mmCIF file of C-alpha atoms in Angstrom:
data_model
loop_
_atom_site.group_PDB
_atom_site.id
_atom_site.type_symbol
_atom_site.label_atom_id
_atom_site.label_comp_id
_atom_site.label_asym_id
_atom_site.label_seq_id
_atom_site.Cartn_x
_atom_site.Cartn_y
_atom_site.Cartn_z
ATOM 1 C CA UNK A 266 -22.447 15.381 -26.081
ATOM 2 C CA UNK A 267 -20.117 13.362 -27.931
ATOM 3 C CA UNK A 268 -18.217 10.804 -25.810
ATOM 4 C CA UNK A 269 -14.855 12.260 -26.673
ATOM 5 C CA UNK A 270 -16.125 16.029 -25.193
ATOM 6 C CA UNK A 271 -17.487 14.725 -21.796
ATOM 7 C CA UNK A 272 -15.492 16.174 -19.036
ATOM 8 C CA UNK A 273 -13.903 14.179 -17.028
ATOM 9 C CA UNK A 274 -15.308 12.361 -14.399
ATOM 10 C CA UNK A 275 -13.619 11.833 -10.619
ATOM 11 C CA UNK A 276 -12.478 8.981 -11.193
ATOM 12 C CA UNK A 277 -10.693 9.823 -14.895
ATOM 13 C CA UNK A 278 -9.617 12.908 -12.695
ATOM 14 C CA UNK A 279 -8.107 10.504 -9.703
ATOM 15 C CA UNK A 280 -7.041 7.413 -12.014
ATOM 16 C CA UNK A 281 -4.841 10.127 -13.777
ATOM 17 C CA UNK A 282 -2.600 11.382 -10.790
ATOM 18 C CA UNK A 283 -2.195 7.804 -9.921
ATOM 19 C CA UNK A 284 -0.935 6.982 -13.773
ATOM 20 C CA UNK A 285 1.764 10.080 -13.537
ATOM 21 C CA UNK A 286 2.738 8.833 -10.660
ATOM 22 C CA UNK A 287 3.514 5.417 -11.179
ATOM 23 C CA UNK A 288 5.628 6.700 -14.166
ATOM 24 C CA UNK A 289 7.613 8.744 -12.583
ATOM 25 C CA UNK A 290 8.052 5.875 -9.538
ATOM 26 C CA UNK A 291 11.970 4.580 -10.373
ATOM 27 C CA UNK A 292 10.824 1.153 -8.278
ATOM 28 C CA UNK A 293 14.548 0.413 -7.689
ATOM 29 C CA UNK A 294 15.243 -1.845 -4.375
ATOM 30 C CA UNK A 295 18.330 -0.177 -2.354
ATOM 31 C CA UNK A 296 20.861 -3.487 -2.245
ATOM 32 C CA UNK A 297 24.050 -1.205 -1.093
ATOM 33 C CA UNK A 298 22.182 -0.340 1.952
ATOM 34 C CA UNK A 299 23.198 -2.242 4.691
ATOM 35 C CA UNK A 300 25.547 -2.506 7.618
ATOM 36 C CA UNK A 301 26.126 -0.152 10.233
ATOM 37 C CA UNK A 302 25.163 3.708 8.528
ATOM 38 C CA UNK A 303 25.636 6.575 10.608
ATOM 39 C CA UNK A 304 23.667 8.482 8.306
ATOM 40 C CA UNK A 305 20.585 5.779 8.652
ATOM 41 C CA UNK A 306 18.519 7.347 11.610
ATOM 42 C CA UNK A 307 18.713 4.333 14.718
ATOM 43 C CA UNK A 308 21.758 3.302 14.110
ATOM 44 C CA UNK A 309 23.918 5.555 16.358
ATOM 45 C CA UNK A 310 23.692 4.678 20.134
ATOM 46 C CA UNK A 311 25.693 5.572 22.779
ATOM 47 C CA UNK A 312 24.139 2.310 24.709
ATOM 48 C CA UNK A 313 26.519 -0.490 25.668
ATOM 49 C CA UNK A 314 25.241 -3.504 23.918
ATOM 50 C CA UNK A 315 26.957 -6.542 22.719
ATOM 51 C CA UNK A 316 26.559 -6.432 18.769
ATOM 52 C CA UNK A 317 25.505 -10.152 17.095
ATOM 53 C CA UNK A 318 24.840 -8.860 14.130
ATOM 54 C CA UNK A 319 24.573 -5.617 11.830
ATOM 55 C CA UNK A 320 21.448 -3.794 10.382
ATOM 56 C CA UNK A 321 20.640 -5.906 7.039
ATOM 57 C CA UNK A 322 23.400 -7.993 7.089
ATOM 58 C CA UNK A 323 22.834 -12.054 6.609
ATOM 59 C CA UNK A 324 24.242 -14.797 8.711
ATOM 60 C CA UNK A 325 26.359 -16.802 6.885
ATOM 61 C CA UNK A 326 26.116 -20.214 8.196
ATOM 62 C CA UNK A 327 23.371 -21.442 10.729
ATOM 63 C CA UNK A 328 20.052 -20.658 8.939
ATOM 64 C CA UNK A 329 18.769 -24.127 8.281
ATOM 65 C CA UNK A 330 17.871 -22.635 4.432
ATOM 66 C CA UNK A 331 19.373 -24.367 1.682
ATOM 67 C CA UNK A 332 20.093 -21.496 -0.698
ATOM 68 C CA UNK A 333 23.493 -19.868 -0.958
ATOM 69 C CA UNK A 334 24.946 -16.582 1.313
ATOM 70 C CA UNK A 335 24.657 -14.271 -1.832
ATOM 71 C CA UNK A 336 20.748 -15.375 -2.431
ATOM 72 C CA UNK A 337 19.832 -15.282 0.982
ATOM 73 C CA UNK A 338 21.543 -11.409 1.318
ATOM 74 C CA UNK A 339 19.980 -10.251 -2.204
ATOM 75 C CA UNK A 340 16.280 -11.769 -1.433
ATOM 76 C CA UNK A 341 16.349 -10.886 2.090
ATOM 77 C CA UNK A 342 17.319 -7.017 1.207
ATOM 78 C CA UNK A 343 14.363 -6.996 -1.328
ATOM 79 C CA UNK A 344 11.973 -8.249 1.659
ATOM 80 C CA UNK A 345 13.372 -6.046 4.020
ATOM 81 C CA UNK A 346 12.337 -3.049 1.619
ATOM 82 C CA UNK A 347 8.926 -4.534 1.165
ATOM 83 C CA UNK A 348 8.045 -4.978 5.011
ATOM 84 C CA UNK A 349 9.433 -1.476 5.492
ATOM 85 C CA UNK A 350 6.972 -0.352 2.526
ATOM 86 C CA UNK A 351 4.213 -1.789 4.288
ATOM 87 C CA UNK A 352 4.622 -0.448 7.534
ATOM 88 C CA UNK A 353 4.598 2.990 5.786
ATOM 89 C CA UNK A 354 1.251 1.670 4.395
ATOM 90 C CA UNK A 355 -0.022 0.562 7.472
ATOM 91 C CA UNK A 356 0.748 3.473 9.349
ATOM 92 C CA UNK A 357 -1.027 5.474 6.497
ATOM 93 C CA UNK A 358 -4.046 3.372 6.601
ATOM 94 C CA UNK A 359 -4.257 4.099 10.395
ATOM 95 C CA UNK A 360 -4.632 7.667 10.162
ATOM 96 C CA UNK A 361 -7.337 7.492 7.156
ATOM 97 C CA UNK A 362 -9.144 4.892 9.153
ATOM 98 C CA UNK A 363 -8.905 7.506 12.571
ATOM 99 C CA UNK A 364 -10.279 10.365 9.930
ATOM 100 C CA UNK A 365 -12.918 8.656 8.193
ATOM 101 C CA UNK A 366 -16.155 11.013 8.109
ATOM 102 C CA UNK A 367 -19.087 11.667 5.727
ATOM 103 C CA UNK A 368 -22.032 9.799 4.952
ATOM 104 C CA UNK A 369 -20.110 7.363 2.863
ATOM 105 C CA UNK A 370 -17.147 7.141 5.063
ATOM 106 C CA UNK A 371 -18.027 7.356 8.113
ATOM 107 C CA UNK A 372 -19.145 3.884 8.681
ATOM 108 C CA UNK A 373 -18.085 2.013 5.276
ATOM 109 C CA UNK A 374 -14.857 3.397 4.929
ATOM 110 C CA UNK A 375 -14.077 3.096 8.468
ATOM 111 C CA UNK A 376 -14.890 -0.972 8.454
ATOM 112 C CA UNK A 377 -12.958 -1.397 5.068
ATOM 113 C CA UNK A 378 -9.912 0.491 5.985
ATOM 114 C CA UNK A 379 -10.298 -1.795 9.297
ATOM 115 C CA UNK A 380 -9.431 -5.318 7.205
ATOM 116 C CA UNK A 381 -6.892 -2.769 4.952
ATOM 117 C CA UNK A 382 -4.935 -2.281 8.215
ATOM 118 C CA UNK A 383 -5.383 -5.978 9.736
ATOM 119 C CA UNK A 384 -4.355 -7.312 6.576
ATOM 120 C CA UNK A 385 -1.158 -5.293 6.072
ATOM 121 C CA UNK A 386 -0.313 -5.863 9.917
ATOM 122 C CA UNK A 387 -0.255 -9.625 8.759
ATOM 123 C CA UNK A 388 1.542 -9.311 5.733
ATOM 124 C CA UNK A 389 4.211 -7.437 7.757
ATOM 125 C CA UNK A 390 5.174 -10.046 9.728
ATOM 126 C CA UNK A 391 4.915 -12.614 6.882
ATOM 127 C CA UNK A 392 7.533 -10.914 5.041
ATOM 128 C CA UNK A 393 9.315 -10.109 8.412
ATOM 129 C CA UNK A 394 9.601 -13.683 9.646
ATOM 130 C CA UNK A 395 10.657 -14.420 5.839
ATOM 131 C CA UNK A 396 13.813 -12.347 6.326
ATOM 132 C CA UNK A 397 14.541 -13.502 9.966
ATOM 133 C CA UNK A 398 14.564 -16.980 8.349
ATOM 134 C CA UNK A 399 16.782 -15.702 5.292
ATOM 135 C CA UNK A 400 19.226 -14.853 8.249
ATOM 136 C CA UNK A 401 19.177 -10.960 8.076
ATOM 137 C CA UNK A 402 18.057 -8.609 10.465
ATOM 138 C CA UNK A 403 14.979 -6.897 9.453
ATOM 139 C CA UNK A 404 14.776 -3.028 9.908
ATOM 140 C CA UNK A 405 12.413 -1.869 13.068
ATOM 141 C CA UNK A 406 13.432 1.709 13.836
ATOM 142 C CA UNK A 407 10.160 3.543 11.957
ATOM 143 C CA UNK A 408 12.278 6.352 10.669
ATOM 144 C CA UNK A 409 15.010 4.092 8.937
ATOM 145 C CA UNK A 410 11.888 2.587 7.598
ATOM 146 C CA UNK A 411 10.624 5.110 5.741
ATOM 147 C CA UNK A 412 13.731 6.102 4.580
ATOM 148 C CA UNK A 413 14.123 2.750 2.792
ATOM 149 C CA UNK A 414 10.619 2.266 1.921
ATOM 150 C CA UNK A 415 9.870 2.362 -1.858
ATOM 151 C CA UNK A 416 6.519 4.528 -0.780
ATOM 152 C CA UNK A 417 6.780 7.819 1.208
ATOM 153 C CA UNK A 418 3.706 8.774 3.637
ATOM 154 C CA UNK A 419 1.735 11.351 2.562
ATOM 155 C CA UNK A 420 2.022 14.886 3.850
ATOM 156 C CA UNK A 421 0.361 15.458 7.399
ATOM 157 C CA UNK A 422 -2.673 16.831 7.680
ATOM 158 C CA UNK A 423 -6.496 16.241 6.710
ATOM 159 C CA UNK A 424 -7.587 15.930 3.116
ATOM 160 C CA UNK A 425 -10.528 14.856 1.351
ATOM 161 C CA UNK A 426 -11.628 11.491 1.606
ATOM 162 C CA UNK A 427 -10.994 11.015 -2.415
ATOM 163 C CA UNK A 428 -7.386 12.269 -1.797
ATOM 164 C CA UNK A 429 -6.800 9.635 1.222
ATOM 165 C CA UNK A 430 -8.338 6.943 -1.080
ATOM 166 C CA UNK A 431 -6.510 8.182 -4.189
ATOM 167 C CA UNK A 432 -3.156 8.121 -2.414
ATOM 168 C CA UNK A 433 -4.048 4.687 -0.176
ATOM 169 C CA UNK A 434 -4.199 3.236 -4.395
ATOM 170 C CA UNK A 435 -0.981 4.741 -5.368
ATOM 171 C CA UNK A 436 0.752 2.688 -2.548
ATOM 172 C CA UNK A 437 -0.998 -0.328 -3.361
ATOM 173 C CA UNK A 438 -0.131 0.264 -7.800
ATOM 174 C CA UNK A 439 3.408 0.385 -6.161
ATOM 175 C CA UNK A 440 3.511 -2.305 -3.851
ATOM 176 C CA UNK A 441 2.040 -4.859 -6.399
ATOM 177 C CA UNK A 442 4.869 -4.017 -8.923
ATOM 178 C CA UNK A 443 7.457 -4.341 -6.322
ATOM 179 C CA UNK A 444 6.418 -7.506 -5.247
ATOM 180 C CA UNK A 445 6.363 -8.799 -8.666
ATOM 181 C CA UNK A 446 10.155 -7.916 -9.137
ATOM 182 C CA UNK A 447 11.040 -9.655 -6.158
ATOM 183 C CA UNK A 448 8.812 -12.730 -7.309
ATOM 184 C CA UNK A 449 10.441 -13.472 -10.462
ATOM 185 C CA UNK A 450 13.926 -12.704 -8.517
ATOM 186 C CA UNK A 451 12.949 -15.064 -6.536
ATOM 187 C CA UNK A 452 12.079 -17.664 -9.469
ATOM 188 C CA UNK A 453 15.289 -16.884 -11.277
ATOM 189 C CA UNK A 454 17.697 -17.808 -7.640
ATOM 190 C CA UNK A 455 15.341 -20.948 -7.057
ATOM 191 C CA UNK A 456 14.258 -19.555 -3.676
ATOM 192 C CA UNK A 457 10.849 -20.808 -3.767
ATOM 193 C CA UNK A 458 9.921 -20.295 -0.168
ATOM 194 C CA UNK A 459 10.018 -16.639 -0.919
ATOM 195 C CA UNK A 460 8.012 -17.284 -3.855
ATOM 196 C CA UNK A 461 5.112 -18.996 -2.410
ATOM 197 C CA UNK A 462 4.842 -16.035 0.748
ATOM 198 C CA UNK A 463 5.047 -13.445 -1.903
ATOM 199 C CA UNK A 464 2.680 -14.750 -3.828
ATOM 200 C CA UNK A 465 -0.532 -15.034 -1.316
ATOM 201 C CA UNK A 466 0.678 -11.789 -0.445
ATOM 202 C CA UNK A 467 -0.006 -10.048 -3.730
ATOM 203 C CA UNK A 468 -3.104 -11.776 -4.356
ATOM 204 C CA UNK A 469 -3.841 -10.250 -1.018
ATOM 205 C CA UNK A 470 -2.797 -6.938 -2.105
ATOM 206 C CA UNK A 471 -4.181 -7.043 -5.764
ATOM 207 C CA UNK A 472 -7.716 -7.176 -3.338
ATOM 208 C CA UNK A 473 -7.193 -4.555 -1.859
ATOM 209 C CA UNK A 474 -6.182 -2.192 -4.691
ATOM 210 C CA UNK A 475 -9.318 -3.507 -6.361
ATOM 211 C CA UNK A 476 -11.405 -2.288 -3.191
ATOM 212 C CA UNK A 477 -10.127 1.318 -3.271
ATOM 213 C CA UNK A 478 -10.535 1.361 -6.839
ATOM 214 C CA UNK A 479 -13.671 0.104 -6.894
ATOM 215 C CA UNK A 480 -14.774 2.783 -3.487
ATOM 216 C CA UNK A 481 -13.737 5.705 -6.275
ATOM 217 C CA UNK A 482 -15.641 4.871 -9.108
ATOM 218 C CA UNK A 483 -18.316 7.631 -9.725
ATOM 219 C CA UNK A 484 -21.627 5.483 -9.162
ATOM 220 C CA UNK A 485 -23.461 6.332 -5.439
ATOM 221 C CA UNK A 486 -26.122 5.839 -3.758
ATOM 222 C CA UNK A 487 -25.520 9.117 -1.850
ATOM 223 C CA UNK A 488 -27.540 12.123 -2.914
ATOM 224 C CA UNK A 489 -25.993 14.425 -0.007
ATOM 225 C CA UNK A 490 -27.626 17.486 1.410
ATOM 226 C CA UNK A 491 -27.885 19.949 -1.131
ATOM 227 C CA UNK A 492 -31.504 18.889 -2.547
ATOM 228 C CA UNK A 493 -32.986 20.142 0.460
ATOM 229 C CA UNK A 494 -31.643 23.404 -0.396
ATOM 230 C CA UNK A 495 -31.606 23.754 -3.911
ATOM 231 C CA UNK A 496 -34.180 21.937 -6.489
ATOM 232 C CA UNK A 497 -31.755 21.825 -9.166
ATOM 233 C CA UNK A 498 -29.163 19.369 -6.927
ATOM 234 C CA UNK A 499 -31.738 17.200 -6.782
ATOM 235 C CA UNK A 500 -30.209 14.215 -9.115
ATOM 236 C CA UNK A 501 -32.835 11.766 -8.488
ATOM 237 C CA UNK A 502 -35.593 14.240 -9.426
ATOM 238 C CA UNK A 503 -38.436 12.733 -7.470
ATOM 239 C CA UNK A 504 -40.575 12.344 -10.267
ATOM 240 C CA UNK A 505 -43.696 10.722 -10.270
ATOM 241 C CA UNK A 506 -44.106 7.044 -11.391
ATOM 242 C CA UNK A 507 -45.779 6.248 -14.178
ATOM 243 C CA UNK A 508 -48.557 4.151 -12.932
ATOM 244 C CA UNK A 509 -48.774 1.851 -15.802
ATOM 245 C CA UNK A 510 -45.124 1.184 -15.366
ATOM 246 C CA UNK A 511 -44.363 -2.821 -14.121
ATOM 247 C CA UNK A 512 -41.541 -0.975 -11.660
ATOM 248 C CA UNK A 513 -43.264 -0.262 -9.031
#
């Protein structure tokens, strides 16, 4: 068959979803969201507490940081988006890891979506402590999160283990090319510090991607249960060695 009629494999088939997605993702950072928002879920409370300080705002003396107020508040509001995107990551990772099943995923998956999750927990509070330092007060309530994350959660519910995969890739495509908008940012205001976390965080991430990419690609070792049913599903064949063959 020539190469240009061979249908397309799963991977083609997952690798373009992903593509249309990331073109239509608008990967804008939301810099007029901040302050006190009664529209922002966990910000209303009928609580008497004594206010410091208001959701994503910046101090503006007292940080022992070097940069200027209008730096710090631009950088930090970037960071804030990025440790809200990967709590929606991590929380998406969770429930793939609890739903892992099949021959392949079962065991494998479950271990690699294991380090997925324990790095992301780590790179949240990188980027967390990163903003406390900038002076602002990071975003915690898990609902404001996600409505500020530049990645949404999938919709609830169980899908196939390709899907979970397919869509734990998407975040990671997105998450990449946020971080290296806030990296050069970060070059262009001199605020190295934020440079140099971001960094070892997307090499981190770049990993990661590569691992679910490299999970979907079409080649297994897994022949699954239908040769014991029907002849034709076996792929392997089972056919006889050659004996004069030097594989054996």
């Amino acid at each position: 068959m020539p190469e240009n009629l061979q249908p397309p494999t799963p991977t083609m088939q997952d690798m373009e979803i992903v593509s249309q997605d990331l073109k239509a993702f608008d990967g804008r950072f939301k810099l007029d969201k901040y302050g006190f928002d009664p529209q922002m879920p966990g910000h209303a409370t009928e609580h008497q507490m004594i206010v410091r300080q208001q959701p994503r705002t910046t101090k503006k003396v007292g940080c022992g940081i070097s940069l200027p107020l209008e730096v710090r508040q631009e950088i930090a509001l970037m960071l804030d988006e990025h440790q809200c995107a990967l709590t929606v990551a991590l929380h998406q990772y969770n429930k793939h890891h609890w739903l892992s099943e099949g021959a392949e995923g079962f065991i494998s998956l479950h271990h690699l979506l294991e380090e997925h999750i324990e790095k992301t927990m780590k790179h949240i509070d990188d980027v967390g402590e990163r903003v406390a330092r900038l002076g602002m007060v990071p975003t915690a309530h898990p609902v404001a999160q996600h409505e500020l994350s530049y990645i949404k959660c999938e919709p609830e519910g169980r899908y196939s283990i390709r899907d979970f995969l397919r869509n734990d890739l998407e975040h990671e495509l997105k998450i990449q090319q946020m971080l290296r908008k806030t990296i050069e940012r970060a070059h262009q205001l001199k605020d190295y510090g934020t440079v140099e976390v971001l960094e070892d965080i997307l090499v981190e991430r770049e990993d990661l991607g590569y691992h679910l990419y490299s999970v979907l690609e079409d080649d297994t070792l897994v022949r699954g249960m239908e040769h014991l049913i029907f002849q034709s599903g076996n792929i392997a064949g089972d056919r006889p060695m050659d004996p004069r063959t030097p594989l054996q």
